[in-house]
CSV table of C-alpha atoms in Angstrom, one decimal:
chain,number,residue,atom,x,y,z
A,609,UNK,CA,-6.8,-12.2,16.2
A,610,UNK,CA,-6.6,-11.0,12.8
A,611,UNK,CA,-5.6,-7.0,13.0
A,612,UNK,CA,-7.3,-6.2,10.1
A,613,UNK,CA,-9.9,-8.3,8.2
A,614,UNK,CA,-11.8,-8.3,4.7
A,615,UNK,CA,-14.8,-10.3,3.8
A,616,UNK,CA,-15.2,-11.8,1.3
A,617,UNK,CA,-11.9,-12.9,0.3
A,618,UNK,CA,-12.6,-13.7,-3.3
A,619,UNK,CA,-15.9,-12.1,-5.6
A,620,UNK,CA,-16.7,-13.6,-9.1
A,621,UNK,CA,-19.8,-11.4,-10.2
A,622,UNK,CA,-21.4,-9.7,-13.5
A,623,UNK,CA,-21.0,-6.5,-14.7
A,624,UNK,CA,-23.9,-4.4,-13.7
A,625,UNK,CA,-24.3,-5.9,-10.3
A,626,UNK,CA,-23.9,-3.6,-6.9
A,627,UNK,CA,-21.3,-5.5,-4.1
A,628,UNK,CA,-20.1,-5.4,-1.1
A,629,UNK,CA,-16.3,-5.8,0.5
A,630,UNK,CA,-16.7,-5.4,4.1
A,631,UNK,CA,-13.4,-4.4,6.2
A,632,UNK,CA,-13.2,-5.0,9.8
A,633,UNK,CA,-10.1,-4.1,12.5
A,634,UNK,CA,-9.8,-4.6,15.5
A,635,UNK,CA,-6.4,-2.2,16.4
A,636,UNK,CA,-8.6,0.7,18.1
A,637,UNK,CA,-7.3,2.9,14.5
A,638,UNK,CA,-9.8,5.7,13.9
A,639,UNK,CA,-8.7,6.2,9.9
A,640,UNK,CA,-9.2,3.4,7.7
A,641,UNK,CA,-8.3,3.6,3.7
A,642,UNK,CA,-8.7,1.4,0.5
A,643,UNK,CA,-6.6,0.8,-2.1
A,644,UNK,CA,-7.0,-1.2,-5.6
A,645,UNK,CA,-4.2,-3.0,-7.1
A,646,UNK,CA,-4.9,-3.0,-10.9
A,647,UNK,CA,-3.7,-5.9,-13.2
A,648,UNK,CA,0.2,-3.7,-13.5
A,649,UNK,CA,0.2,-4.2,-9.9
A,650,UNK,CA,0.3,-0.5,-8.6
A,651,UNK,CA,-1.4,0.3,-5.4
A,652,UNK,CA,-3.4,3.3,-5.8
A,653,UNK,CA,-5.8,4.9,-3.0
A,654,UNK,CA,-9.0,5.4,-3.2
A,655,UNK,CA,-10.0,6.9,0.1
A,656,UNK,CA,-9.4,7.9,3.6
A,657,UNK,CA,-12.0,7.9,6.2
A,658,UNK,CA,-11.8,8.8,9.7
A,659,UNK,CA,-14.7,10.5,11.7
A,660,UNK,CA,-14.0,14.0,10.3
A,661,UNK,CA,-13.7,13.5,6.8
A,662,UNK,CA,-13.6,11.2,3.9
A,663,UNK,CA,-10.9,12.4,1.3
A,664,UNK,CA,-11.6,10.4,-2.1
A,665,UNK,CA,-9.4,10.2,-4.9
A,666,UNK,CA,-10.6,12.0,-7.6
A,667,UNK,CA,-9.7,9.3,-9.9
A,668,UNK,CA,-12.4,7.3,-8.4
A,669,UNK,CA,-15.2,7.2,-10.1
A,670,UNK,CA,-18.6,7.9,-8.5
A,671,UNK,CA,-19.7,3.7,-8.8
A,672,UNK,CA,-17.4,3.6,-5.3
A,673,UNK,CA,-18.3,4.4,-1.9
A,674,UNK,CA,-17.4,3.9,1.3
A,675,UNK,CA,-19.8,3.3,4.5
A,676,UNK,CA,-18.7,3.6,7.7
A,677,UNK,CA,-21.2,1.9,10.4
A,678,UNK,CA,-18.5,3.1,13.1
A,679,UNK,CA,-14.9,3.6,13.8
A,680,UNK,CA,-13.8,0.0,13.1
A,681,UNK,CA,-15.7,-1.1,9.5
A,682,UNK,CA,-15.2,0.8,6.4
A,683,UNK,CA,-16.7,-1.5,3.7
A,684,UNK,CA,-17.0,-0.5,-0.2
A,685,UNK,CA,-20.0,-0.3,-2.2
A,686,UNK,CA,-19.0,-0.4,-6.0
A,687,UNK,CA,-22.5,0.1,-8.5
A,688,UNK,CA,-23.0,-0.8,-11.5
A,689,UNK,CA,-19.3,-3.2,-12.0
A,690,UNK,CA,-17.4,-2.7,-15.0
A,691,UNK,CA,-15.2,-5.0,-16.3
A,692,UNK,CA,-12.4,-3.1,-15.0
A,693,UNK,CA,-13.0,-3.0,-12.0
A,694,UNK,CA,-11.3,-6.3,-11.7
A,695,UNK,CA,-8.6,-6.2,-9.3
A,696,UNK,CA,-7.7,-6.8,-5.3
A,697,UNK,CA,-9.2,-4.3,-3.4
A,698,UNK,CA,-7.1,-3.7,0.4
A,699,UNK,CA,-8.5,-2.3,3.1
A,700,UNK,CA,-5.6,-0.4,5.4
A,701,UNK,CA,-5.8,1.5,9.1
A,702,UNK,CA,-4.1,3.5,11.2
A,703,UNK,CA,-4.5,5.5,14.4
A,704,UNK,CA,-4.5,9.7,14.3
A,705,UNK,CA,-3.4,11.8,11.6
A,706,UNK,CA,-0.3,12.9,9.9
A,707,UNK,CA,2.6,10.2,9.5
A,708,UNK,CA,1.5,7.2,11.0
A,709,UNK,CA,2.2,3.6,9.7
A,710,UNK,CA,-1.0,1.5,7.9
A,711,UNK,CA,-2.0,-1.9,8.6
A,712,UNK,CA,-2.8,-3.5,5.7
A,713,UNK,CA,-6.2,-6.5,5.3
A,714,UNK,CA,-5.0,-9.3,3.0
A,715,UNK,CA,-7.2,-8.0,0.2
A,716,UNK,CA,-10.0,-9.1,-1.7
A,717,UNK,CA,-10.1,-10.7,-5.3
A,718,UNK,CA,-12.8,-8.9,-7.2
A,719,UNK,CA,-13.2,-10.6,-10.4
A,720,UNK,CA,-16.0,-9.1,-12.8
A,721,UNK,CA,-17.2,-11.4,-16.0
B,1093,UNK,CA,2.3,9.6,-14.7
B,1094,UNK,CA,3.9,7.5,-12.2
B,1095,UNK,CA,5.1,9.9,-9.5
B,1096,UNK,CA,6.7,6.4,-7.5
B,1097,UNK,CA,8.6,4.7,-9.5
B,1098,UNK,CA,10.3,1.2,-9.2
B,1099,UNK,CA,12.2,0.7,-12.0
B,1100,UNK,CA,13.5,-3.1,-11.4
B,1101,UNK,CA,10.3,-5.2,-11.8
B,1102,UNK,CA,12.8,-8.2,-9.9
B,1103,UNK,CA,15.9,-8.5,-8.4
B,1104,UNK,CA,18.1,-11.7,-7.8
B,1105,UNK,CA,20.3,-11.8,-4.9
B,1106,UNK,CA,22.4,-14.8,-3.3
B,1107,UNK,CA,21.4,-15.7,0.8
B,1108,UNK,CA,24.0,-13.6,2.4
B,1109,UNK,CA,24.9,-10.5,-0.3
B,1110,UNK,CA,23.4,-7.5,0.4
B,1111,UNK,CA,19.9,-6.8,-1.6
B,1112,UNK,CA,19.8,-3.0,-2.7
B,1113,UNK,CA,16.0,-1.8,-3.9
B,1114,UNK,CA,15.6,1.7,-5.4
B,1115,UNK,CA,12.7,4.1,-5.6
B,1116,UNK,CA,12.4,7.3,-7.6
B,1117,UNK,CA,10.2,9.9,-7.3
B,1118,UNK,CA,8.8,13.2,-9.0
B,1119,UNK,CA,6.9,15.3,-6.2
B,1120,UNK,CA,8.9,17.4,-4.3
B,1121,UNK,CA,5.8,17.7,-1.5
B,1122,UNK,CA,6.3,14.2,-0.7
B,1123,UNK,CA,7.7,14.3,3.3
B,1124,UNK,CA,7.2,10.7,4.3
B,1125,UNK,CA,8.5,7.3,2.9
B,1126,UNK,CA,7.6,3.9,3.5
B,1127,UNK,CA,8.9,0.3,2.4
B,1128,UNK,CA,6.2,-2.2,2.4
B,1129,UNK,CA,7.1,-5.5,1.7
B,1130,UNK,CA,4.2,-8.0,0.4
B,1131,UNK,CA,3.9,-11.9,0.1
B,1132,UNK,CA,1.7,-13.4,-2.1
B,1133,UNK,CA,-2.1,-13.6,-1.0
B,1134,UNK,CA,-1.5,-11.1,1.4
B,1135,UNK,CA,-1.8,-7.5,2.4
B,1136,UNK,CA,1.5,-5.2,2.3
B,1137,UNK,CA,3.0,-5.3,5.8
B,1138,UNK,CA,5.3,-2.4,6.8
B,1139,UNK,CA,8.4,-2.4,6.7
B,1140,UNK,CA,10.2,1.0,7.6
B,1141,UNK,CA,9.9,4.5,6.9
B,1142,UNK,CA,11.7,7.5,7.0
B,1143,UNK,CA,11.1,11.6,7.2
B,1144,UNK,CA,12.3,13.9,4.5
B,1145,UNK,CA,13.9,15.3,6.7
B,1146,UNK,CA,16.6,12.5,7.7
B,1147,UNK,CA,18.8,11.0,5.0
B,1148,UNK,CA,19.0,7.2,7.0
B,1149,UNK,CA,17.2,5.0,9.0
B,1150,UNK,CA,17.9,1.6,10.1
B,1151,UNK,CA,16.4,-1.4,11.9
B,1152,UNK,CA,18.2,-4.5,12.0
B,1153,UNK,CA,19.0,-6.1,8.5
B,1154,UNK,CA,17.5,-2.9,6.4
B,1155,UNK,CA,18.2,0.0,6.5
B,1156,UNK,CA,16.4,3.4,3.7
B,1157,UNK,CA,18.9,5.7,2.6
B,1158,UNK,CA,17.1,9.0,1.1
B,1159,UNK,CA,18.3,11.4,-1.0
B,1160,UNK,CA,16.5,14.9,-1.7
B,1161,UNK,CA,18.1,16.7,-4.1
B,1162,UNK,CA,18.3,13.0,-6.6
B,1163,UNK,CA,14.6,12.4,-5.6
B,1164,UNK,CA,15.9,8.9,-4.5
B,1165,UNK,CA,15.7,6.7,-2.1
B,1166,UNK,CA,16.7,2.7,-1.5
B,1167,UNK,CA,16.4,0.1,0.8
B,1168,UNK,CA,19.3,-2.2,2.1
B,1169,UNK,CA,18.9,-5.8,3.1
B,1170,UNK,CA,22.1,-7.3,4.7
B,1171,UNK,CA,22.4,-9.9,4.6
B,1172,UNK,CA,19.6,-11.0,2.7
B,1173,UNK,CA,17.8,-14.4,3.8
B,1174,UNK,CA,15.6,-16.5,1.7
B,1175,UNK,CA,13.0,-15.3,3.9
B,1176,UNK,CA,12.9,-11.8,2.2
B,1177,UNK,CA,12.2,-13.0,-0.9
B,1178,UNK,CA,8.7,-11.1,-1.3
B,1179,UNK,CA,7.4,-8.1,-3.2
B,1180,UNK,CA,8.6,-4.6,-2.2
B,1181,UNK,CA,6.3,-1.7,-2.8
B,1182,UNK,CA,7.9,1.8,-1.7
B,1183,UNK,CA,5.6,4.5,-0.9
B,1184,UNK,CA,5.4,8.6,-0.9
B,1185,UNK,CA,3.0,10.6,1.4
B,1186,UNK,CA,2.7,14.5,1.0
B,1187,UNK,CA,2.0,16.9,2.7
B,1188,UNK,CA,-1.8,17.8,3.8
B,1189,UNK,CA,-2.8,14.7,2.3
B,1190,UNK,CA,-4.5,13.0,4.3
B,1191,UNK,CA,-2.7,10.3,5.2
B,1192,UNK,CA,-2.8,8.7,1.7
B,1193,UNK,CA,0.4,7.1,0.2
B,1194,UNK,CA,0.9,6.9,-3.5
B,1195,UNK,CA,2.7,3.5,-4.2
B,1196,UNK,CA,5.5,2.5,-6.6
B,1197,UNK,CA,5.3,-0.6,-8.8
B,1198,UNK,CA,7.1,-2.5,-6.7
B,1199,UNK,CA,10.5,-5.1,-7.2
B,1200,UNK,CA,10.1,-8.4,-6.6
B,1201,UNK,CA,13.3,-9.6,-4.5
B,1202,UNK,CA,14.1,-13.7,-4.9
B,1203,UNK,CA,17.0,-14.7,-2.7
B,1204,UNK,CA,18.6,-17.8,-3.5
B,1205,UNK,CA,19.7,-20.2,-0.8
């Protein structure tokens, strides 16, 4: 009865190729995020999504995009993978807007050769 | 530029002492603060928060101590158990952002038994 889930836990792929990192929860939140952890460790968001708007980062470049099938999947869509885009990607969620706690996945390992 | 910043990559503390973890931070819009605490091959969990407008919250064994004016805020652990020996990531949220929290670093706290 995971709260929030990732799939897959680990990715090994070449640079060039288009993935997937699907996110799943199951805690009835209707804003979900992602965040990348970069090799320094540092969290940093990439987007918020809830069924009135996606906010994105504008850090992020345009290779990232989140889908939304309905309230309880965001998944990421990366393009073209650079090498540095190696990192653990983390899904979060949490219910309404303004200050409300997220609920973290336990990450996926995205390693590009 | 960092605007979280956790200056102590680690911190050592005997099973009993009190654990202190600091967090600095630049923007004065931030009005929300969060400890996360994360252990390895998993997603942050939360830990506690607390409003710009308060200077303390606690909850059992930790308790966040905020202060404006120093752009500083900590978290106590007392007394600390081996069990909190984890990575702790402190977060900002401001205002009419969507929800999205800008991490520190975070401080890796070992408590020794």
């Amino acid at each position: 009865d995971t709260a929030v889930s990732q799939t897959p836990k680990y990715l090994v792929t070449q640079m060039g190729n288009d993935k997937s990192i699907k996110c799943e929860q199951n805690l009835g939140h209707d804003t979900m995020y992602w965040y990348k952890q970069d090799s320094k460790k540092f969290l940093k968001i990439m987007f918020s999504y809830n069924n009135k708007e996606l906010i994105i980062n504008e850090t992020v470049p345009n290779r990232f995009s989140p889908k939304s099938p309905d309230k309880a999947h965001l998944n990421l869509h990366i393009n073209s993978l650079e090498l540095g885009d190696s990192a653990v990607y983390f899904c979060a969620s949490s219910q309404g807007e303004g200050l409300k706690t997220q609920y973290f996945g336990p990450g996926t390992r995205l390693l590009v050769l | 530029d960092q605007q979280v910043k956790q200056n102590s990559p680690s911190l050592s503390v005997q099973e009993g002492r009190i654990s202190i973890l600091n967090c600095d931070y630049t923007n004065s819009m931030f009005d929300y603060f969060l400890w996360y605490k994360k252990y390895p091959a998993e997603g942050p969990t939360f830990l506690i928060s607390i409003s710009s407008i308060k200077d303390k919250n606690e909850d059992g064994r930790f308790t966040v101590f905020l202060n404006k004016s120093a752009k500083h805020l900590s978290l106590h652990i007392v007394p600390s158990q081996p069990g909190d020996s984890a990575v702790y990531f402190c977060a900002a949220r401001g205002r009419g952002a969507g929800n999205m929290l800008t991490f520190g670093g975070g401080t890796r706290l070992m408590v020794k038994p």
